[in-house]
Short mmCIF file of C-alpha atoms (C1' of nucleotides) in Angstrom, two decimals:
data_model
loop_
_atom_site.label_atom_id
_atom_site.label_comp_id
_atom_site.label_asym_id
_atom_site.label_seq_id
_atom_site.Cartn_x
_atom_site.Cartn_y
_atom_site.Cartn_z
CA MET A 188 136.45 99.40 29.45
CA ILE A 189 138.80 100.18 32.27
CA ASP A 190 141.57 97.70 32.88
CA PRO A 191 143.25 98.03 36.22
CA SER A 192 145.91 95.85 35.20
CA ALA A 193 146.78 97.91 32.14
CA ASP A 194 149.86 100.00 31.92
CA ARG A 195 148.15 103.40 31.92
CA ALA A 196 146.62 104.49 35.27
CA VAL A 197 142.97 104.02 35.92
CA PHE A 198 142.16 107.64 36.35
CA ARG A 199 143.92 108.31 32.99
CA GLN A 200 141.92 105.66 31.24
CA LEU A 201 138.75 107.24 32.63
CA ALA A 202 139.77 110.62 31.63
CA ASP A 203 140.38 109.02 28.18
CA LEU A 204 136.83 107.60 28.04
CA LEU A 205 135.23 110.93 28.97
CA ARG A 206 137.31 112.98 26.65
CA GLU A 207 136.37 110.71 23.75
CA ALA A 208 132.60 111.04 24.73
CA ILE A 209 132.99 114.99 24.66
CA GLU A 210 135.08 115.15 21.50
CA SER A 211 132.74 112.72 19.79
CA GLY A 212 129.82 114.81 20.71
CA GLU A 213 128.08 112.10 22.75
CA LEU A 214 128.38 114.49 25.57
CA GLY A 215 127.55 117.83 24.16
CA PRO A 216 128.39 121.46 25.35
CA GLY A 217 126.48 122.15 28.53
CA GLU A 218 125.57 118.57 29.15
CA PRO A 219 126.35 117.19 32.56
CA LEU A 220 128.69 114.31 33.20
CA PRO A 221 127.45 111.40 35.52
CA SER A 222 128.06 112.31 39.12
CA GLU A 223 131.30 111.21 40.86
CA LEU A 224 129.48 108.61 42.66
CA ARG A 225 127.71 107.12 39.66
CA LEU A 226 130.97 107.10 37.61
CA ALA A 227 132.80 105.26 40.56
CA GLN A 228 129.85 102.69 40.72
CA GLU A 229 129.58 102.26 36.91
CA HIS A 230 133.41 101.51 36.58
CA GLY A 231 133.86 99.80 39.88
CA ILE A 232 136.51 102.39 40.97
CA SER A 233 136.72 104.76 44.11
CA ARG A 234 135.42 108.16 43.98
CA THR A 235 139.26 109.40 44.69
CA THR A 236 140.16 107.79 41.35
CA VAL A 237 136.98 109.56 39.51
CA ARG A 238 138.01 112.75 40.93
CA GLN A 239 141.51 112.55 39.59
CA ALA A 240 140.14 111.79 36.11
CA ILE A 241 137.82 114.86 36.37
CA ALA A 242 140.59 117.02 37.44
CA GLN A 243 142.53 116.04 34.44
CA LEU A 244 139.78 117.09 32.22
CA ARG A 245 139.58 120.39 34.10
CA THR A 246 143.22 121.21 33.58
CA GLU A 247 142.43 120.53 29.88
CA GLY A 248 139.68 122.83 29.99
CA LEU A 249 137.15 120.51 28.84
CA VAL A 250 134.87 120.58 31.71
CA SER A 251 133.73 123.00 34.46
CA VAL A 252 132.43 122.27 37.73
CA GLU A 253 129.62 124.10 39.35
CA ARG A 254 129.48 123.14 42.90
CA PRO A 255 127.39 121.45 43.96
CA ARG A 256 125.25 121.13 40.82
CA GLY A 257 127.61 119.06 38.96
CA THR A 258 130.09 118.83 36.17
CA PHE A 259 129.43 119.98 32.63
CA VAL A 260 131.07 119.97 29.32
CA ARG A 261 132.30 123.38 28.77
CA VAL A 262 130.27 125.64 26.48
CA PRO A 263 132.43 127.40 23.84
CA GLU A 264 132.73 131.26 24.57
CA PRO A 265 132.00 133.81 21.81
CA ILE A 266 135.27 134.68 20.50
CA GLY A 267 136.48 138.23 19.89
CA GLN A 268 139.34 139.30 17.87
CA ILE A 269 142.28 141.06 18.99
CA THR A 270 144.79 142.96 16.81
CA LEU A 271 148.60 142.70 17.23
CA GLY A 272 150.19 145.84 16.72
CA ILE A 273 153.65 146.98 15.69
CA GLY A 274 156.14 146.46 18.56
CA GLU A 275 153.45 144.44 20.65
CA ARG A 276 154.35 141.07 21.87
CA ALA A 277 151.99 138.27 22.98
CA VAL A 278 152.68 135.34 25.31
CA ALA A 279 150.35 132.81 26.66
CA ARG A 280 150.54 131.05 30.21
CA MET A 281 148.40 129.75 32.81
CA PRO A 282 146.99 132.35 35.27
CA THR A 283 147.71 132.07 38.92
CA ASP A 284 144.98 131.42 41.31
CA ALA A 285 144.45 135.06 42.28
CA GLU A 286 144.42 135.88 38.79
CA ARG A 287 141.72 133.28 37.99
CA ARG A 288 139.45 134.59 40.83
CA ALA A 289 140.08 138.23 39.85
CA HIS A 290 139.04 137.76 36.25
CA ARG A 291 136.71 135.04 36.95
CA LEU A 292 138.43 132.55 34.73
CA SER A 293 137.38 128.99 34.76
CA GLU A 294 139.94 126.28 35.34
CA GLY A 295 141.97 124.92 32.32
CA VAL A 296 141.93 128.42 30.51
CA PRO A 297 145.33 130.09 29.76
CA VAL A 298 145.66 133.85 29.45
CA ILE A 299 147.17 135.87 26.77
CA VAL A 300 149.43 138.72 27.80
CA ILE A 301 150.01 141.47 25.31
CA THR A 302 152.99 143.75 26.17
CA ALA A 303 153.06 147.03 24.27
CA ALA A 304 155.94 149.05 23.17
CA ASP A 305 155.80 151.20 26.22
CA GLY A 306 156.03 147.97 28.55
CA SER A 307 152.53 148.08 29.60
CA THR A 308 150.45 144.94 29.36
CA THR A 309 147.03 143.75 28.95
CA LEU A 310 145.56 140.36 29.94
CA HIS A 311 142.95 138.45 27.96
CA PRO A 312 141.21 135.07 28.82
CA ALA A 313 142.33 132.76 26.18
CA ASP A 314 139.07 131.25 25.33
CA ARG A 315 137.36 134.29 24.42
CA VAL A 316 140.04 135.84 21.97
CA GLU A 317 142.08 135.17 18.92
CA LEU A 318 144.81 137.11 17.85
CA ILE A 319 145.15 138.39 14.33
CA ARG A 320 147.80 140.86 12.53
CA SER A 321 146.80 144.50 12.72
CA MET B 110 151.48 129.75 58.99
CA ILE B 111 148.73 127.53 58.10
CA ASP B 112 145.51 127.82 59.79
CA PRO B 113 143.11 124.94 59.47
CA SER B 114 140.23 126.95 60.66
CA ALA B 115 140.63 129.69 58.13
CA ASP B 116 138.18 130.02 55.56
CA ARG B 117 140.84 129.27 52.81
CA ALA B 118 141.37 125.58 52.17
CA VAL B 119 144.51 124.29 53.90
CA PHE B 120 146.03 122.98 50.56
CA ARG B 121 145.37 126.44 49.02
CA GLN B 122 147.28 128.05 51.93
CA LEU B 123 150.31 125.95 51.50
CA ALA B 124 150.21 126.56 47.62
CA ASP B 125 150.06 130.41 48.54
CA LEU B 126 153.12 129.93 50.67
CA LEU B 127 155.20 128.07 48.05
CA ARG B 128 153.99 130.35 45.50
CA GLU B 129 155.21 133.40 47.43
CA ALA B 130 158.53 131.57 48.02
CA ILE B 131 158.93 131.24 44.27
CA GLU B 132 157.86 134.48 43.27
CA SER B 133 159.99 136.29 45.86
CA GLY B 134 163.06 134.40 44.73
CA GLU B 135 163.42 132.47 48.11
CA LEU B 136 163.15 129.36 45.83
CA GLY B 137 164.83 130.20 42.74
CA PRO B 138 164.51 128.53 39.26
CA GLY B 139 165.77 124.84 39.19
CA GLU B 140 165.78 124.64 43.14
CA PRO B 141 163.96 121.80 44.61
CA LEU B 142 160.86 122.11 46.91
CA PRO B 143 160.88 120.23 50.13
CA SER B 144 159.78 116.70 49.64
CA GLU B 145 156.09 116.07 50.02
CA LEU B 146 156.84 114.18 53.38
CA ARG B 147 158.83 117.05 54.80
CA LEU B 148 156.23 119.56 53.80
CA ALA B 149 153.52 117.53 55.58
CA GLN B 150 155.80 117.29 58.68
CA GLU B 151 156.77 120.83 58.85
CA HIS B 152 153.17 122.01 58.66
CA GLY B 153 151.57 119.15 60.30
CA ILE B 154 149.31 118.22 57.62
CA SER B 155 148.86 115.02 55.59
CA ARG B 156 150.90 114.13 52.46
CA THR B 157 147.62 114.06 50.47
CA THR B 158 147.00 117.70 51.33
CA VAL B 159 150.64 118.51 50.44
CA ARG B 160 149.98 116.72 47.02
CA GLN B 161 147.03 118.83 46.31
CA ALA B 162 148.92 122.11 47.04
CA ILE B 163 151.69 120.90 44.53
CA ALA B 164 149.02 119.85 42.04
CA GLN B 165 147.89 123.49 41.92
CA LEU B 166 151.27 124.91 41.48
CA ARG B 167 151.77 122.40 38.61
CA THR B 168 148.55 123.61 36.75
CA GLU B 169 150.02 127.07 37.05
CA GLY B 170 153.09 126.05 35.50
CA LEU B 171 155.39 127.10 38.47
CA VAL B 172 156.81 123.87 39.33
CA SER B 173 157.74 120.61 37.47
CA VAL B 174 157.97 117.16 38.89
CA GLU B 175 160.66 114.77 38.23
CA ARG B 176 159.70 111.57 39.36
CA PRO B 177 161.21 110.45 41.83
CA ARG B 178 163.95 112.80 42.02
CA GLY B 179 161.59 115.64 43.44
CA THR B 180 159.72 118.83 42.65
CA PHE B 181 161.63 121.61 41.23
CA VAL B 182 160.85 125.37 40.48
CA ARG B 183 160.48 125.68 36.67
CA VAL B 184 163.44 127.01 34.77
CA PRO B 185 162.30 129.56 32.17
CA GLU B 186 162.84 128.33 28.54
CA PRO B 187 164.73 130.41 26.01
CA ILE B 188 162.12 132.30 24.10
CA GLY B 189 161.78 132.41 20.50
CA GLN B 190 159.71 134.62 18.25
CA ILE B 191 156.93 133.50 16.02
CA THR B 192 155.69 136.17 13.64
CA LEU B 193 152.01 136.51 13.03
CA GLY B 194 151.41 137.09 9.10
CA ILE B 195 148.35 138.60 7.34
CA GLY B 196 145.38 136.12 7.40
CA GLU B 197 146.92 134.12 10.10
CA ARG B 198 144.96 133.81 13.60
CA ALA B 199 146.42 132.64 16.90
CA VAL B 200 144.59 131.03 19.85
CA ALA B 201 145.80 129.58 23.10
CA ARG B 202 144.44 126.64 25.03
CA MET B 203 145.71 123.75 27.05
CA PRO B 204 146.82 120.52 25.34
CA THR B 205 145.38 117.37 25.85
CA ASP B 206 147.04 114.45 27.53
CA ALA B 207 148.03 113.17 24.21
CA GLU B 208 149.30 116.42 22.96
CA ARG B 209 151.38 116.86 26.09
CA ARG B 210 153.09 113.57 25.70
CA ALA B 211 153.57 113.88 21.95
CA HIS B 212 155.29 117.28 22.35
CA ARG B 213 156.89 116.66 25.60
CA LEU B 214 155.28 119.51 27.29
CA SER B 215 155.49 119.86 30.82
CA GLU B 216 152.30 120.37 32.96
CA GLY B 217 150.82 123.71 33.26
CA VAL B 218 151.89 124.83 29.76
CA PRO B 219 149.56 126.00 27.29
CA VAL B 220 149.87 125.87 23.41
CA ILE B 221 149.43 128.45 20.88
CA VAL B 222 147.81 127.22 17.75
CA ILE B 223 148.33 129.31 14.57
CA THR B 224 145.75 128.93 11.77
CA ALA B 225 146.87 129.96 8.31
CA ALA B 226 144.70 131.28 5.59
CA ASP B 227 144.59 127.96 4.13
CA GLY B 228 143.24 126.31 7.27
CA SER B 229 146.58 124.63 8.05
CA THR B 230 147.53 124.84 11.81
CA THR B 231 150.72 124.79 13.54
CA LEU B 232 151.25 124.16 17.42
CA HIS B 233 153.82 125.81 19.65
CA PRO B 234 154.59 125.44 23.34
CA ALA B 235 153.55 128.67 25.06
CA ASP B 236 156.63 128.68 27.24
CA ARG B 237 158.98 128.87 24.45
CA VAL B 238 157.48 131.51 22.09
CA GLU B 239 156.18 134.90 21.91
CA LEU B 240 153.99 136.36 18.94
CA ILE B 241 155.07 139.45 17.16
CA ARG B 242 153.34 141.15 14.35
CA SER B 243 155.29 140.56 11.14
"C1'" DG C 174 110.56 128.36 55.73
"C1'" DG C 175 112.21 123.79 56.69
"C1'" DC C 176 113.87 119.40 55.88
"C1'" DT C 177 116.03 116.09 52.85
"C1'" DA C 178 118.77 114.12 49.26
"C1'" DT C 179 122.24 115.02 46.00
"C1'" DT C 180 126.71 116.60 44.71
"C1'" DT C 181 131.07 118.63 45.00
"C1'" DG C 182 135.20 119.93 48.14
"C1'" DT C 183 138.40 119.14 51.78
"C1'" DA C 184 141.14 116.41 54.58
"C1'" DC C 185 142.43 112.26 56.96
"C1'" DG C 186 144.67 107.44 56.81
"C1'" DT C 187 146.79 103.43 54.37
"C1'" DA C 188 148.84 100.44 51.25
"C1'" DT C 189 151.78 99.37 47.37
"C1'" DG C 190 154.14 100.41 42.97
"C1'" DT C 191 158.24 102.42 40.59
"C1'" DA C 192 162.37 104.94 39.60
"C1'" DT C 193 166.32 107.17 41.47
"C1'" DC C 194 170.41 107.54 44.40
"C1'" DG D 252 170.21 96.13 48.90
"C1'" DG D 253 168.35 100.10 51.09
"C1'" DA D 254 166.60 104.69 51.51
"C1'" DT D 255 164.19 108.43 49.45
"C1'" DA D 256 160.50 110.32 46.67
"C1'" DC D 257 156.70 110.55 43.71
"C1'" DA D 258 152.45 108.05 41.64
"C1'" DT D 259 148.45 105.31 42.14
"C1'" DA D 260 144.29 103.55 44.34
"C1'" DC D 261 141.64 102.46 48.03
"C1'" DG D 262 138.87 103.75 52.16
"C1'" DT D 263 136.33 107.21 55.48
"C1'" DA D 264 134.43 111.40 57.27
"C1'" DC D 265 132.61 115.64 57.36
"C1'" DA D 266 131.42 120.31 55.24
"C1'" DA D 267 129.03 123.21 52.22
"C1'" DA D 268 125.91 124.58 48.70
"C1'" DT D 269 122.13 123.57 45.66
"C1'" DA D 270 117.56 121.42 44.52
"C1'" DG D 271 113.27 119.43 45.40
"C1'" DC D 272 109.21 118.68 48.21
#
DNA sequence: GGCTATTTGTACGTATGTATC
DNA sequence: GGATACATACGTACAAATAGC
């Protein structure tokens, strides 16, 4: 239940409820969340507040929105392995808006940037790769 | 200039302007952005829209908000090196809200999760580490 | 093709709370 | 105390894209 008088903000409480539903499997990968309007009505809060909660889950990479079909639990991508060679360095950061669009990254997905010994860099979506030692 | 009739949303246009100011160095690390009210007045838009633009920059890890002192250009953290050993795997993802609070991570900062051969995992803030081959 | 309903996106406004200076 | 600044939450309205009939 959502308690408007609680210390934790209402939108964070809703985000917590939805996150638990996702992590427990109650809402499985690919399944739609209730619409923003439904969530607002069910919990007696405004659609604005619902959108804040969903925005939170988007930044965590837990859901993806397909406008205007709905909001869905993210489906894990097949993971490929990238080897880290001698002299290479890897960092992770969030992409800018332009990078997200250029590489068709969904929200809440970091990028891994690998810098080779010669200074050249390659960029990988973090939801599709894991790094291993060469 | 911001053009309300343009294809790109007003809040994205403002985010673009601020991002350019940061990346060009016009707004250096640690410097404050104009207040939300000032940005709204200067561009003739609502404070709500200004907040959307700043929220975008927060998810990109470009600014951090110190309530209620203001919004500041993020200062790069000193970077430590982590070695990736044989049998270890590294992935990057966004932390959940709980993880962010537990590790005092600022917004827009991914975490790097290293899984050892025995299955144990360690978590590192992505703005403070780079991975190198052992 | 066309119409309608649904759903998310954008943008506005207002009010109040809270922490800092 | 007062002013400033960000956070939360409500409301409204319209736009745009998809789905169903």
